[in-house]
Amino acid sequence: GQQVMQIPQYQHVQEGEDFTTYCNSSTTLSNIQWYKQRPGGHPVFLIQLVKSGEVKKQKRLTFQFGEAKKNSSLHITATQTTDVGTYFCAGLEQTGANNLFFGTGTRLTVIP
Amino acid sequence: DAGITQSPRYKITETGRQVTLMCHQTWSHSYMFWYRQDLGHGLRLIYYSAAADITDKGEVPDGYVVSRSKTENFPLTLESATRSQTSVYFCASMPGYYNEQFFGPGTRLTVL
């Protein structure tokens, strides 16, 4: 069945350092979405990538979708304390199913 | 403008009891989802619905029942609660295919 693996599971960084989380799917995806969940909160949508090799930026955040549409990454430049939270990727299979498969998430801690 | 709400926010119950978690959205989104979130597992899909009276199983449906008689409501019932169903439950809605999911605030359920 569909599996979406995410690494690392945890990451502690000093404020100002960069951070990257990686997402790998066992099957080809139609699209991939990224969500952020603050401690004690609910997941909030960040972005969606659809095209092979697509790169999108949101201020300090850069999102990439792999050429084979089986992996993705989120890179944060110069982390801030407001970046603290868990980042999830979620992929939609190309089979046409309506449900997203979420990765296990990367919990980011930023040390001031 | 409530968006998507869940009730109760916290629930403690005993093994064997029936529990219903409520989810209500005010946007008339077609799709609705139920997830459970456990440490180390990320978000796992329990059931989803593409429209009123249409529901389908997700990754972990055993022990759960859903219904969707109205577009705006998607209740989740645990027919006979077990300790392994202790978790945080998130409801989400989505306006259409390939769209972002909007999550409710979550229900923290403890089964003693």
Coordinates of C-alpha atoms in Angstrom, one line a residue:
Chain A
G1 CA 0.0 0.0 0.0
Q2 CA 0.8 3.6 -0.2
Q3 CA 3.6 4.8 2.2
V4 CA 4.9 8.3 2.7
M5 CA 8.1 8.5 4.7
Q6 CA 9.4 11.7 6.2
I7 CA 12.9 12.4 7.6
P8 CA 14.1 13.5 10.0
Q9 CA 11.5 12.8 12.7
Y10 CA 13.0 15.5 14.9
Q11 CA 15.3 18.4 14.3
H12 CA 16.7 20.9 16.7
V13 CA 18.3 24.0 15.2
Q14 CA 19.8 27.2 16.5
E15 CA 17.9 30.3 15.5
G16 CA 19.2 31.5 12.2
E17 CA 20.3 28.1 11.0
D18 CA 18.7 26.4 8.0
F19 CA 16.4 23.4 8.1
T20 CA 15.3 20.8 5.6
T21 CA 12.8 18.0 5.8
Y22 CA 12.4 15.3 3.2
C23 CA 9.4 13.3 2.1
N24 CA 9.6 10.1 0.1
S25 CA 6.7 8.1 -1.4
S26 CA 6.6 4.5 -2.3
T27 CA 4.4 5.3 -5.3
T28 CA 4.1 8.1 -7.9
L29 CA 2.1 11.0 -6.7
S30 CA -0.4 13.3 -8.5
N31 CA 0.5 16.1 -6.2
I32 CA 2.0 16.8 -2.8
Q33 CA 0.9 19.2 -0.1
W34 CA 2.7 20.6 2.9
Y35 CA 1.1 21.4 6.3
K36 CA 2.4 23.0 9.5
Q37 CA 1.1 22.1 12.9
R38 CA 2.0 24.3 15.8
P39 CA 2.3 22.7 19.2
G40 CA -1.2 22.0 20.5
G41 CA -2.8 23.1 17.3
H42 CA -4.2 21.7 14.1
P43 CA -2.5 21.2 10.7
V44 CA -2.6 24.3 8.5
F45 CA -2.0 24.1 4.7
L46 CA 1.1 25.7 3.4
I47 CA 1.4 24.8 -0.3
Q48 CA 0.6 22.4 -3.0
L49 CA 3.0 21.2 -5.7
V50 CA 1.7 19.5 -8.8
K51 CA 4.3 19.5 -11.6
S52 CA 7.3 17.3 -11.9
G53 CA 10.4 19.3 -10.8
E54 CA 8.3 22.2 -9.5
V55 CA 9.9 24.6 -7.0
K56 CA 7.8 27.2 -5.1
K57 CA 8.9 29.8 -2.6
Q58 CA 7.1 31.4 0.3
K59 CA 9.4 34.0 1.9
R60 CA 12.0 31.9 3.7
L61 CA 10.4 28.6 2.7
T62 CA 11.3 26.7 -0.4
F63 CA 9.4 23.7 -1.6
Q64 CA 10.5 21.2 -4.2
F65 CA 8.7 18.3 -6.0
G66 CA 11.0 15.6 -7.4
E67 CA 11.3 14.9 -11.1
A68 CA 9.8 11.4 -10.7
K69 CA 7.0 12.9 -8.5
K70 CA 7.9 10.5 -5.6
N71 CA 9.8 12.8 -3.3
S72 CA 9.6 16.4 -2.0
S73 CA 11.5 18.7 0.3
L74 CA 10.8 21.7 2.4
H75 CA 13.8 24.0 3.2
I76 CA 13.6 26.9 5.6
T77 CA 16.3 29.5 5.4
A78 CA 17.5 31.3 8.6
T79 CA 14.9 29.7 11.0
Q80 CA 13.0 31.9 13.5
T81 CA 11.3 30.9 16.7
T82 CA 8.0 31.3 14.9
D83 CA 8.9 28.3 12.6
V84 CA 8.6 25.9 15.6
G85 CA 6.1 23.1 14.9
T86 CA 5.7 19.9 13.0
Y87 CA 5.8 19.9 9.2
F88 CA 3.9 17.2 7.3
C89 CA 3.9 16.3 3.7
A90 CA 0.8 14.7 2.2
G91 CA 0.6 13.0 -1.1
L92 CA -2.3 12.1 -3.4
E93 CA -1.7 8.9 -5.4
Q94 CA -2.0 8.9 -9.1
T95 CA -4.6 6.1 -8.9
G96 CA -7.3 8.8 -8.6
A97 CA -8.1 8.1 -4.9
N98 CA -9.5 11.1 -3.0
N99 CA -7.5 10.7 0.1
L100 CA -4.1 12.2 1.0
F101 CA -1.5 10.0 2.6
F102 CA 0.3 12.0 5.3
G103 CA 4.0 11.5 6.2
T104 CA 4.9 11.0 9.8
G105 CA 6.0 14.6 10.1
T106 CA 9.2 16.4 11.2
R107 CA 9.1 18.2 14.5
L108 CA 11.2 21.3 14.4
T109 CA 12.5 23.0 17.5
V110 CA 14.3 26.3 17.2
I111 CA 16.6 27.3 20.0
P112 CA 16.8 31.1 20.5
Chain B
D1 CA -17.7 32.6 10.4
A2 CA -17.0 29.4 12.4
G3 CA -15.5 27.4 9.5
I4 CA -15.0 23.9 10.8
T5 CA -15.8 23.0 14.3
Q6 CA -15.4 19.8 16.4
S7 CA -17.1 18.8 19.6
P8 CA -16.4 17.8 22.2
R9 CA -12.9 19.2 22.4
Y10 CA -12.0 16.8 25.2
K11 CA -13.6 13.5 26.1
I12 CA -12.8 10.8 28.6
T13 CA -14.7 7.5 28.4
E14 CA -14.5 3.9 29.4
T15 CA -13.7 0.8 27.5
G16 CA -16.8 -0.6 25.8
R17 CA -18.8 2.6 25.7
Q18 CA -20.1 4.2 22.5
V19 CA -18.7 7.6 21.7
T20 CA -19.7 10.0 18.9
L21 CA -17.4 12.8 17.8
M22 CA -19.1 15.6 15.9
C23 CA -17.7 17.7 13.0
H24 CA -19.5 20.6 11.4
Q25 CA -18.4 22.9 8.6
T26 CA -20.1 26.0 7.3
W27 CA -18.5 26.2 3.8
S28 CA -20.5 23.5 2.1
H29 CA -17.3 21.7 1.1
S30 CA -17.9 18.5 -0.7
Y31 CA -15.2 16.4 0.9
M32 CA -14.8 15.6 4.6
F33 CA -12.3 13.5 6.4
W34 CA -11.6 12.0 9.8
Y35 CA -8.0 11.4 10.9
R36 CA -6.4 10.2 14.1
Q37 CA -3.0 11.5 15.3
D38 CA -0.7 9.4 17.4
L39 CA 2.9 9.9 18.3
G40 CA 5.1 8.3 15.7
H41 CA 2.3 7.8 13.2
G42 CA 1.5 11.2 12.0
L43 CA -2.0 11.6 10.6
R44 CA -3.9 8.4 9.6
L45 CA -7.1 8.5 7.7
I46 CA -10.0 6.7 9.3
Y47 CA -12.9 7.5 6.9
Y48 CA -13.7 10.1 4.2
S49 CA -16.7 11.3 2.4
A50 CA -16.8 12.8 -1.1
A51 CA -20.4 14.1 -0.7
A52 CA -23.5 13.6 1.4
D53 CA -24.4 9.9 1.6
I54 CA -21.1 8.8 0.1
T55 CA -18.4 7.5 2.5
D56 CA -15.4 5.4 2.1
K57 CA -12.8 3.7 4.3
G58 CA -9.4 5.1 4.9
E59 CA -6.3 3.5 6.3
V60 CA -7.5 2.6 9.8
P61 CA -11.4 2.2 9.7
D62 CA -11.8 -0.7 12.1
G63 CA -13.9 0.1 15.2
Y64 CA -15.3 3.3 13.7
V65 CA -18.5 4.2 11.9
V66 CA -19.4 7.3 10.0
S67 CA -22.4 8.8 8.4
R68 CA -23.1 11.9 6.3
S69 CA -26.7 12.7 5.9
K70 CA -26.1 16.4 5.5
T71 CA -23.2 18.1 3.6
E72 CA -22.1 20.1 6.7
N73 CA -22.0 17.3 9.2
F74 CA -19.7 14.3 9.5
P75 CA -20.0 12.5 12.8
L76 CA -17.6 9.7 13.8
T77 CA -18.8 7.0 16.1
L78 CA -16.7 4.6 18.1
E79 CA -19.2 1.7 18.6
S80 CA -17.3 0.1 21.5
A81 CA -14.3 2.2 22.6
T82 CA -11.0 0.5 23.3
R83 CA -7.8 1.8 24.9
S84 CA -6.0 1.7 21.6
Q85 CA -8.5 4.4 20.3
T86 CA -7.1 6.9 22.7
S87 CA -5.9 9.6 20.4
V88 CA -6.4 13.1 19.0
Y89 CA -9.0 13.1 16.3
F90 CA -9.1 15.7 13.5
C91 CA -11.9 16.4 11.1
A92 CA -11.1 18.1 7.9
S93 CA -13.0 19.4 4.9
M94 CA -12.0 20.1 1.3
P95 CA -13.9 22.1 -1.3
G96 CA -13.0 19.8 -4.2
Y97 CA -10.4 17.5 -5.7
Y98 CA -6.8 18.8 -5.6
N99 CA -7.6 21.4 -3.0
E100 CA -6.2 22.1 0.4
Q101 CA -7.7 20.5 3.4
F102 CA -9.0 22.7 6.3
F103 CA -8.7 21.1 9.7
G104 CA -10.8 21.4 12.7
P105 CA -9.3 22.1 16.2
G106 CA -9.3 18.4 17.1
T107 CA -10.8 16.3 19.8
R108 CA -8.6 14.7 22.4
L109 CA -10.2 11.3 23.4
T110 CA -9.0 9.2 26.3
V111 CA -10.4 5.7 26.7
L112 CA -9.8 4.3 30.2

